């Protein structure tokens, strides 16, 4: 409602009354509004229903919120056919006309006419209500536009499919500043990372933070990974970061290790983080990575001893068990782990049973994955960026001891 007026909800009568609305005010609403711009404007049964501060009229478009249990979109797009003081007749898209009582009509949300174009920023919509913003996100998502601005925030919808072209080096280069102007970049997780990077090296706001939040399966882990990927690429672009390749590899490796040892598959998300992670990058004045600190918190340690039904334990345990099972048909290679010449020999020496027979992997019934047998070697490579190869194999032996 405008700042100079206030919309009042109709008053309910006592139980047993034949009318649900208060009697007409003694002073006509229009006269009351004219007396004082800041005065409240009572709504009577002679007025049409008000939606978002303005009276509803025939020809308007609205959103009708559906029941939470209904399948499909949360809101239906509809056109107003007729408006009366006590009820409104609407025509939802693809449906037959329906009548709404006044109380239901006042819960409607304003909508743009059919065919209104999608926008990059939800704040640029004609009406910034839930129905319009969800419709804008839905139209953009259908065209693989998974990123949408909402003011300074970025909404990212999980595409549930790989989109490599959306995160390639060409897209990264498009975020770099140009001489043509300083207009806002199209919505993208790289644009958020670029804004944070430029703020950090400009000197005006050297401490920058990117917060990634959302429900399980929304894509937080992947989005955080893309932010880190861009920042490390940016720090190494234009000749910066030379001689710091080992540091950059360690930062990437540490993130991969935490994902292997702290993520697990759930019923909603095959790569759900079972912990919180805080990564701090230190940059020099010219934008190079000078160091990194990574800390984890709220690790779901109980998952190790008790896994809910249809869920999995931490990835690293499954990687090890699946890799050992994949080599079982080859027979023992006859070498102790400490003297093994290869990962295959080390895995045979661990003598792990089949994953389906391992207690820690089958509390709720064993749940395997197609490619996990091949994931152990890259995980060990990431560990080896942070410690010696022998220390990495010590970690493998500890995992095997837990599984046994």
Short mmCIF file of C-alpha atoms in Angstrom, two decimals:
data_model
loop_
_atom_site.label_atom_id
_atom_site.label_comp_id
_atom_site.label_asym_id
_atom_site.label_seq_id
_atom_site.Cartn_x
_atom_site.Cartn_y
_atom_site.Cartn_z
CA UNK A 1 0.00 0.00 0.00
CA UNK A 2 1.20 3.59 -0.60
CA UNK A 3 2.86 5.27 2.35
CA UNK A 4 0.01 7.83 2.51
CA UNK A 5 -2.75 5.29 3.06
CA UNK A 6 -3.47 2.09 4.87
CA UNK A 7 -5.64 -0.80 3.77
CA UNK A 8 -7.69 -2.34 6.54
CA UNK A 9 -8.91 -5.93 6.49
CA UNK A 10 -12.70 -6.42 6.75
CA UNK A 11 -13.90 -7.00 10.28
CA UNK A 12 -15.49 -10.37 11.05
CA UNK A 13 -18.83 -10.38 12.91
CA UNK A 14 -19.53 -12.58 15.87
CA UNK A 15 -20.36 -16.24 15.32
CA UNK A 16 -23.86 -16.75 13.98
CA UNK A 17 -23.99 -13.47 12.07
CA UNK A 18 -25.32 -13.63 8.51
CA UNK A 19 -22.66 -11.25 7.20
CA UNK A 20 -18.87 -11.59 7.31
CA UNK A 21 -18.15 -7.89 6.93
CA UNK A 22 -18.55 -4.76 9.03
CA UNK A 23 -21.33 -2.31 8.34
CA UNK A 24 -20.54 0.71 6.08
CA UNK A 25 -18.57 3.44 7.78
CA UNK A 26 -20.43 6.58 8.79
CA UNK A 27 -18.01 8.73 6.81
CA UNK A 28 -17.62 7.79 3.12
CA UNK A 29 -14.15 6.34 2.45
CA UNK A 30 -13.35 8.85 -0.27
CA UNK A 31 -14.17 11.78 2.04
CA UNK A 32 -12.12 10.28 4.84
CA UNK A 33 -9.14 9.92 2.54
CA UNK A 34 -9.53 13.50 1.36
CA UNK A 35 -9.59 14.83 4.90
CA UNK A 36 -6.13 13.54 5.74
CA UNK A 37 -3.69 11.89 3.35
CA UNK A 38 -2.15 9.97 6.20
CA UNK A 39 -5.47 8.79 7.66
CA UNK A 40 -6.49 5.15 7.42
CA UNK A 41 -8.97 4.30 4.66
CA UNK A 42 -11.64 1.86 5.84
CA UNK A 43 -12.91 -0.63 3.27
CA UNK A 44 -16.60 -1.45 3.34
CA UNK A 45 -18.72 -4.04 1.57
CA UNK A 46 -19.56 -1.40 -1.07
CA UNK A 47 -15.92 -1.24 -2.15
CA UNK A 48 -14.35 -3.77 -4.50
CA UNK A 49 -11.75 -6.08 -2.95
CA UNK A 50 -8.34 -4.52 -2.64
CA UNK A 51 -5.28 -6.47 -3.80
CA UNK A 52 -1.82 -5.15 -2.90
CA UNK A 53 -3.21 -1.71 -2.09
CA UNK A 54 -5.34 -1.03 -5.17
CA UNK A 55 -8.95 -1.97 -6.01
CA UNK A 56 -9.45 -5.03 -8.18
CA UNK A 57 -11.29 -4.55 -11.49
CA UNK A 58 -12.38 -6.65 -14.44
CA UNK A 59 -9.56 -7.28 -16.89
CA UNK A 60 -6.84 -7.41 -14.24
CA UNK A 61 -4.53 -10.41 -14.08
CA UNK A 62 -3.85 -12.15 -10.79
CA UNK A 63 -2.11 -15.13 -9.24
CA UNK A 64 -4.19 -17.66 -7.30
CA UNK A 65 -2.16 -19.55 -4.71
CA UNK A 66 -2.83 -23.27 -4.78
CA UNK A 67 -2.89 -25.77 -1.97
CA UNK A 68 0.53 -26.95 -0.80
CA UNK A 69 -0.57 -30.52 -1.54
CA UNK A 70 -1.50 -29.75 -5.17
CA UNK A 71 0.83 -30.95 -7.91
CA UNK A 72 2.33 -28.47 -10.34
CA UNK A 73 3.02 -24.73 -9.97
CA UNK A 74 2.30 -23.06 -6.64
CA UNK A 75 0.29 -20.29 -8.34
CA UNK A 76 -2.29 -20.25 -11.15
CA UNK A 77 -2.39 -17.33 -13.58
CA UNK A 78 -5.93 -15.97 -13.99
CA UNK A 79 -7.88 -13.07 -15.51
CA UNK A 80 -10.51 -11.21 -13.52
CA UNK A 81 -13.91 -11.42 -15.27
CA UNK A 82 -16.21 -9.64 -12.83
CA UNK A 83 -15.80 -7.82 -9.53
CA UNK A 84 -18.52 -7.43 -6.89
CA UNK A 85 -18.24 -6.20 -3.32
CA UNK A 86 -18.62 -9.69 -1.86
CA UNK A 87 -17.08 -11.92 -4.53
CA UNK A 88 -14.85 -12.00 -7.63
CA UNK A 89 -15.20 -14.11 -10.77
CA UNK A 90 -11.91 -15.22 -12.34
CA UNK A 91 -10.81 -17.35 -15.28
CA UNK A 92 -7.66 -19.39 -14.56
CA UNK A 93 -5.51 -20.33 -17.55
CA UNK A 94 -6.62 -23.67 -19.00
CA UNK A 95 -9.56 -23.94 -16.62
CA UNK A 96 -13.18 -22.89 -16.27
CA UNK A 97 -14.40 -19.71 -14.53
CA UNK A 98 -14.52 -19.75 -10.75
CA UNK A 99 -15.88 -17.50 -8.04
CA UNK A 100 -13.89 -16.37 -5.02
CA UNK A 101 -15.35 -14.88 -1.87
CA UNK A 102 -14.05 -11.51 -0.80
CA UNK A 103 -11.62 -12.88 1.77
CA UNK A 104 -10.09 -15.21 -0.82
CA UNK A 105 -10.00 -12.45 -3.43
CA UNK A 106 -8.01 -10.19 -1.13
CA UNK A 107 -5.38 -12.96 -0.87
CA UNK A 108 -4.77 -12.82 -4.63
CA UNK A 109 -1.54 -11.41 -6.01
CA UNK A 110 -1.19 -9.03 -8.92
CA UNK A 111 0.14 -10.49 -12.18
CA UNK A 112 1.32 -9.21 -15.55
CA UNK A 113 -0.63 -10.13 -18.72
CA UNK A 114 0.27 -13.40 -20.49
CA UNK A 115 3.45 -13.28 -22.55
CA UNK A 116 5.24 -10.75 -20.35
CA UNK A 117 9.00 -11.12 -20.98
CA UNK A 118 11.31 -12.59 -18.37
CA UNK A 119 13.81 -10.24 -16.73
CA UNK A 120 17.33 -10.72 -15.36
CA UNK A 121 16.44 -9.14 -12.01
CA UNK A 122 13.27 -9.94 -10.09
CA UNK A 123 13.28 -6.35 -8.85
CA UNK A 124 12.54 -5.20 -12.42
CA UNK A 125 9.21 -7.03 -12.49
CA UNK A 126 6.01 -4.99 -12.65
CA UNK A 127 4.89 -6.67 -9.40
CA UNK A 128 7.40 -8.07 -6.93
CA UNK A 129 5.23 -10.69 -5.25
CA UNK A 130 5.78 -14.43 -4.86
CA UNK A 131 3.70 -15.37 -7.89
CA UNK A 132 5.50 -13.03 -10.29
CA UNK A 133 8.97 -13.91 -9.04
CA UNK A 134 8.32 -17.66 -9.22
CA UNK A 135 6.88 -17.29 -12.73
CA UNK A 136 9.96 -15.33 -13.83
CA UNK A 137 12.26 -18.00 -12.39
CA UNK A 138 10.25 -20.73 -14.10
CA UNK A 139 10.41 -19.06 -17.55
CA UNK A 140 14.15 -18.45 -17.22
CA UNK A 141 14.78 -21.99 -15.97
CA UNK A 142 12.98 -23.46 -19.00
CA UNK A 143 15.51 -21.61 -21.19
CA UNK A 144 18.47 -22.84 -19.06
CA UNK A 145 18.67 -19.46 -17.37
CA UNK A 146 19.36 -20.88 -13.93
CA UNK A 147 20.79 -17.61 -12.54
CA UNK A 148 18.54 -14.65 -11.64
CA UNK A 149 19.32 -11.48 -9.73
CA UNK A 150 17.07 -10.33 -6.89
CA UNK A 151 18.65 -7.02 -6.02
CA UNK A 152 22.16 -7.72 -4.68
CA UNK A 153 21.41 -11.43 -4.23
CA UNK A 154 21.67 -14.17 -6.82
CA UNK A 155 19.16 -17.02 -7.03
CA UNK A 156 20.55 -20.20 -8.63
CA UNK A 157 18.23 -23.07 -9.51
CA UNK A 158 19.73 -26.55 -9.66
CA UNK A 159 19.57 -27.69 -13.34
CA UNK A 160 20.02 -31.34 -12.28
CA UNK A 161 22.16 -31.85 -15.37
CA UNK A 162 25.70 -30.81 -16.33
CA UNK A 163 25.99 -27.47 -18.16
CA UNK A 164 29.72 -27.28 -18.97
CA UNK A 165 29.37 -24.39 -21.43
CA UNK A 166 27.87 -22.27 -18.67
CA UNK A 167 31.09 -22.39 -16.64
CA UNK A 168 33.87 -22.50 -19.24
CA UNK A 169 36.78 -20.09 -19.62
CA UNK A 170 34.87 -18.00 -22.16
CA UNK A 171 32.18 -17.30 -19.59
CA UNK A 172 34.84 -16.44 -17.03
CA UNK A 173 36.48 -13.98 -19.43
CA UNK A 174 33.12 -12.24 -19.94
CA UNK A 175 33.18 -11.19 -16.28
CA UNK A 176 36.42 -9.22 -16.61
CA UNK A 177 36.07 -5.42 -16.48
CA UNK A 178 35.97 -3.58 -19.82
CA UNK A 179 36.46 0.01 -20.89
CA UNK A 180 33.03 0.22 -22.52
CA UNK A 181 31.15 0.71 -19.28
CA UNK A 182 30.42 -0.41 -15.78
CA UNK A 183 26.91 -1.75 -16.29
CA UNK A 184 25.75 -4.68 -14.26
CA UNK A 185 26.72 -8.06 -15.63
CA UNK A 186 24.12 -10.70 -16.51
CA UNK A 187 23.21 -12.92 -13.55
CA UNK A 188 25.82 -15.60 -12.97
CA UNK A 189 27.67 -17.10 -10.02
CA UNK A 190 30.89 -15.87 -11.67
CA UNK A 191 29.52 -12.30 -11.55
CA UNK A 192 29.16 -12.60 -7.78
CA UNK A 193 32.71 -13.92 -7.49
CA UNK A 194 34.05 -11.12 -9.72
CA UNK A 195 32.32 -8.48 -7.61
CA UNK A 196 33.87 -9.94 -4.46
CA UNK A 197 37.32 -10.15 -6.08
CA UNK A 198 37.26 -6.56 -7.33
CA UNK A 199 36.06 -5.32 -3.95
CA UNK A 200 38.90 -7.14 -2.21
CA UNK A 201 41.70 -5.81 -4.44
CA UNK A 202 40.33 -2.28 -4.86
CA UNK A 203 41.20 -1.38 -1.29
CA UNK A 204 37.83 0.21 -0.51
CA UNK A 205 36.35 -2.97 1.01
CA UNK A 206 39.21 -5.46 1.38
CA UNK A 207 37.14 -7.96 3.42
CA UNK A 208 34.57 -9.63 1.16
CA UNK A 209 32.25 -12.54 1.96
CA UNK A 210 30.19 -14.79 -0.30
CA UNK A 211 27.48 -16.72 1.54
CA UNK A 212 25.90 -19.72 -0.20
CA UNK A 213 22.70 -21.01 1.41
CA UNK A 214 19.72 -23.14 0.45
CA UNK A 215 17.85 -26.32 1.22
CA UNK A 216 19.25 -29.81 0.69
CA UNK A 217 19.83 -30.52 -2.99
CA UNK A 218 19.61 -26.88 -4.03
CA UNK A 219 23.18 -26.87 -5.34
CA UNK A 220 25.13 -25.17 -2.54
CA UNK A 221 28.19 -27.40 -2.88
CA UNK A 222 28.39 -26.92 -6.64
CA UNK A 223 27.82 -23.15 -6.43
CA UNK A 224 30.52 -22.77 -3.76
CA UNK A 225 32.87 -24.83 -5.94
CA UNK A 226 32.21 -22.53 -8.91
CA UNK A 227 32.88 -19.43 -6.81
CA UNK A 228 36.21 -20.87 -5.68
CA UNK A 229 37.05 -21.98 -9.22
CA UNK A 230 36.48 -18.47 -10.55
CA UNK A 231 38.44 -16.74 -7.78
CA UNK A 232 41.45 -18.98 -8.33
CA UNK A 233 41.20 -18.48 -12.10
CA UNK A 234 40.90 -14.72 -11.61
CA UNK A 235 43.92 -14.61 -9.32
CA UNK A 236 45.94 -16.42 -11.98
CA UNK A 237 44.70 -14.36 -14.96
CA UNK A 238 46.62 -11.52 -16.61
CA UNK A 239 49.91 -13.09 -15.52
CA UNK A 240 49.05 -13.05 -11.81
CA UNK A 241 49.66 -16.04 -9.60
CA UNK A 242 52.84 -17.12 -11.39
CA UNK A 243 54.91 -19.39 -9.14
CA UNK A 244 51.95 -20.12 -6.90
CA UNK A 245 50.61 -23.14 -8.79
CA UNK A 246 51.25 -25.46 -5.85
CA UNK A 247 49.29 -23.20 -3.51
CA UNK A 248 46.36 -23.01 -5.89
CA UNK A 249 46.37 -26.79 -6.35
CA UNK A 250 46.35 -27.26 -2.57
CA UNK A 251 43.31 -25.01 -2.20
CA UNK A 252 41.41 -26.99 -4.83
CA UNK A 253 42.60 -30.30 -3.37
CA UNK A 254 41.53 -29.41 0.17
CA UNK A 255 38.01 -28.69 -1.04
CA UNK A 256 37.89 -32.04 -2.85
CA UNK A 257 39.15 -33.89 0.23
CA UNK A 258 36.57 -32.29 2.51
CA UNK A 259 33.88 -33.22 0.02
CA UNK A 260 34.99 -36.87 -0.05
CA UNK A 261 35.26 -37.16 3.74
CA UNK A 262 32.35 -34.91 4.73
CA UNK A 263 29.67 -35.41 2.06
CA UNK A 264 27.19 -38.26 1.74
CA UNK A 265 24.23 -39.23 -0.40
CA UNK A 266 20.76 -38.68 1.07
CA UNK A 267 17.29 -39.34 -0.25
CA UNK A 268 17.18 -35.85 -1.78
CA UNK A 269 20.78 -35.19 -2.75
CA UNK A 270 23.55 -37.53 -3.96
CA UNK A 271 26.26 -35.12 -2.76
CA UNK A 272 24.91 -33.60 0.43
CA UNK A 273 27.37 -31.76 2.68
CA UNK A 274 27.12 -33.16 6.19
CA UNK A 275 29.14 -30.26 7.62
CA UNK A 276 29.67 -26.54 7.29
CA UNK A 277 32.73 -25.09 5.58
CA UNK A 278 34.43 -21.71 5.84
CA UNK A 279 37.20 -20.89 3.36
CA UNK A 280 39.26 -17.73 3.69
CA UNK A 281 41.47 -16.62 0.78
CA UNK A 282 44.16 -14.04 1.38
CA UNK A 283 44.99 -11.83 -1.61
CA UNK A 284 47.91 -9.52 -2.22
CA UNK A 285 47.39 -5.91 -3.27
CA UNK A 286 47.78 -6.89 -6.92
CA UNK A 287 45.23 -9.69 -6.66
CA UNK A 288 47.33 -12.82 -6.24
CA UNK A 289 46.42 -15.60 -3.82
CA UNK A 290 48.81 -15.30 -0.88
CA UNK A 291 47.34 -18.02 1.34
CA UNK A 292 44.22 -19.86 2.34
CA UNK A 293 42.60 -21.11 5.52
CA UNK A 294 39.86 -23.71 5.51
CA UNK A 295 37.85 -24.79 8.54
CA UNK A 296 34.91 -27.14 8.93
CA UNK A 297 32.25 -27.28 11.60
CA UNK A 298 29.12 -29.22 12.59
CA UNK A 299 30.39 -32.44 11.03
CA UNK A 300 27.67 -35.09 11.27
CA UNK A 301 29.90 -37.66 12.98
CA UNK A 302 26.93 -39.77 14.05
CA UNK A 303 26.50 -40.81 10.40
CA UNK A 304 29.62 -42.96 10.70
CA UNK A 305 27.98 -45.27 13.24
CA UNK A 306 24.32 -45.00 12.20
CA UNK A 307 23.18 -44.34 8.64
CA UNK A 308 19.48 -43.67 8.00
CA UNK A 309 17.64 -46.05 5.67
CA UNK A 310 18.20 -45.48 1.93
CA UNK A 311 21.10 -43.12 2.69
CA UNK A 312 24.85 -43.60 2.43
CA UNK A 313 27.83 -43.11 4.65
CA UNK A 314 30.59 -40.64 3.81
CA UNK A 315 31.81 -40.86 0.20
CA UNK A 316 35.38 -41.85 1.09
CA UNK A 317 34.26 -45.11 2.74
CA UNK A 318 32.23 -46.07 -0.32
CA UNK A 319 35.06 -45.13 -2.69
CA UNK A 320 37.47 -47.42 -0.85
CA UNK A 321 35.06 -50.37 -0.55
CA UNK A 322 33.97 -50.14 -4.20
CA UNK A 323 37.55 -49.87 -5.49
CA UNK A 324 38.60 -52.92 -3.48
CA UNK A 325 35.60 -54.91 -4.74
CA UNK A 326 36.35 -54.00 -8.35
CA UNK A 327 39.84 -55.56 -8.02
CA UNK A 328 38.72 -58.72 -6.20
CA UNK A 329 38.53 -60.96 -9.33
CA UNK A 330 42.24 -60.34 -10.03
CA UNK A 331 43.32 -62.25 -6.91
CA UNK A 332 45.82 -61.12 -4.24
CA UNK A 333 48.93 -59.38 -5.50
CA UNK A 334 50.89 -60.40 -2.39
CA UNK A 335 52.25 -57.22 -0.88
CA UNK A 336 51.86 -55.46 2.43
CA UNK A 337 50.39 -52.00 2.20
CA UNK A 338 53.59 -50.36 3.46
CA UNK A 339 55.62 -51.99 0.68
CA UNK A 340 53.00 -51.95 -2.07
CA UNK A 341 54.22 -50.84 -5.46
CA UNK A 342 50.72 -49.84 -6.61
CA UNK A 343 47.31 -48.83 -5.34
CA UNK A 344 45.94 -52.14 -6.61
CA UNK A 345 48.36 -54.09 -4.45
CA UNK A 346 47.49 -51.96 -1.45
CA UNK A 347 43.79 -52.53 -1.91
CA UNK A 348 44.22 -56.32 -2.13
CA UNK A 349 46.32 -56.32 1.02
CA UNK A 350 43.52 -54.61 2.93
CA UNK A 351 41.31 -57.71 2.38
CA UNK A 352 38.06 -55.82 2.51
CA UNK A 353 34.84 -57.86 2.14
CA UNK A 354 32.28 -56.97 -0.52
CA UNK A 355 30.57 -53.61 0.22
CA UNK A 356 27.22 -55.33 0.85
CA UNK A 357 28.84 -57.19 3.79
CA UNK A 358 30.28 -54.11 5.46
CA UNK A 359 28.27 -53.03 8.50
CA UNK A 360 29.04 -49.32 8.28
CA UNK A 361 27.81 -49.19 4.67
CA UNK A 362 24.60 -51.12 5.13
CA UNK A 363 22.74 -49.94 8.22
CA UNK A 364 19.71 -49.02 6.18
CA UNK A 365 20.39 -51.36 3.29
CA UNK A 366 23.43 -50.98 1.05
CA UNK A 367 23.12 -48.24 -1.60
CA UNK A 368 25.84 -48.27 -4.25
CA UNK A 369 26.73 -45.88 -7.07
CA UNK A 370 27.84 -46.61 -10.62
CA UNK A 371 31.14 -44.73 -10.75
CA UNK A 372 32.40 -44.77 -7.17
CA UNK A 373 35.05 -47.46 -7.81
CA UNK A 374 36.93 -44.92 -9.95
CA UNK A 375 36.72 -42.09 -7.41
CA UNK A 376 39.29 -43.37 -4.92
CA UNK A 377 42.38 -42.59 -7.02
CA UNK A 378 41.46 -38.89 -7.60
CA UNK A 379 40.70 -38.57 -3.88
CA UNK A 380 44.17 -39.92 -3.03
CA UNK A 381 45.70 -37.53 -5.56
CA UNK A 382 44.00 -34.65 -3.74
CA UNK A 383 45.27 -35.96 -0.40
CA UNK A 384 48.79 -36.18 -1.85
CA UNK A 385 48.65 -32.43 -2.63
CA UNK A 386 48.34 -31.81 1.11
CA UNK A 387 50.59 -34.55 2.53
CA UNK A 388 53.00 -37.25 1.43
CA UNK A 389 51.84 -40.30 -0.49
CA UNK A 390 52.70 -42.51 2.47
CA UNK A 391 50.56 -40.37 4.75
CA UNK A 392 47.71 -40.62 2.25
CA UNK A 393 47.98 -44.41 2.36
CA UNK A 394 47.89 -44.25 6.17
CA UNK A 395 44.51 -42.54 5.79
CA UNK A 396 43.40 -45.39 3.51
CA UNK A 397 44.43 -47.92 6.16
CA UNK A 398 42.45 -46.05 8.81
CA UNK A 399 39.36 -46.12 6.58
CA UNK A 400 39.85 -49.85 6.01
CA UNK A 401 40.14 -50.44 9.76
CA UNK A 402 36.84 -48.66 10.28
CA UNK A 403 35.16 -50.75 7.59
CA UNK A 404 36.55 -53.99 9.05
#
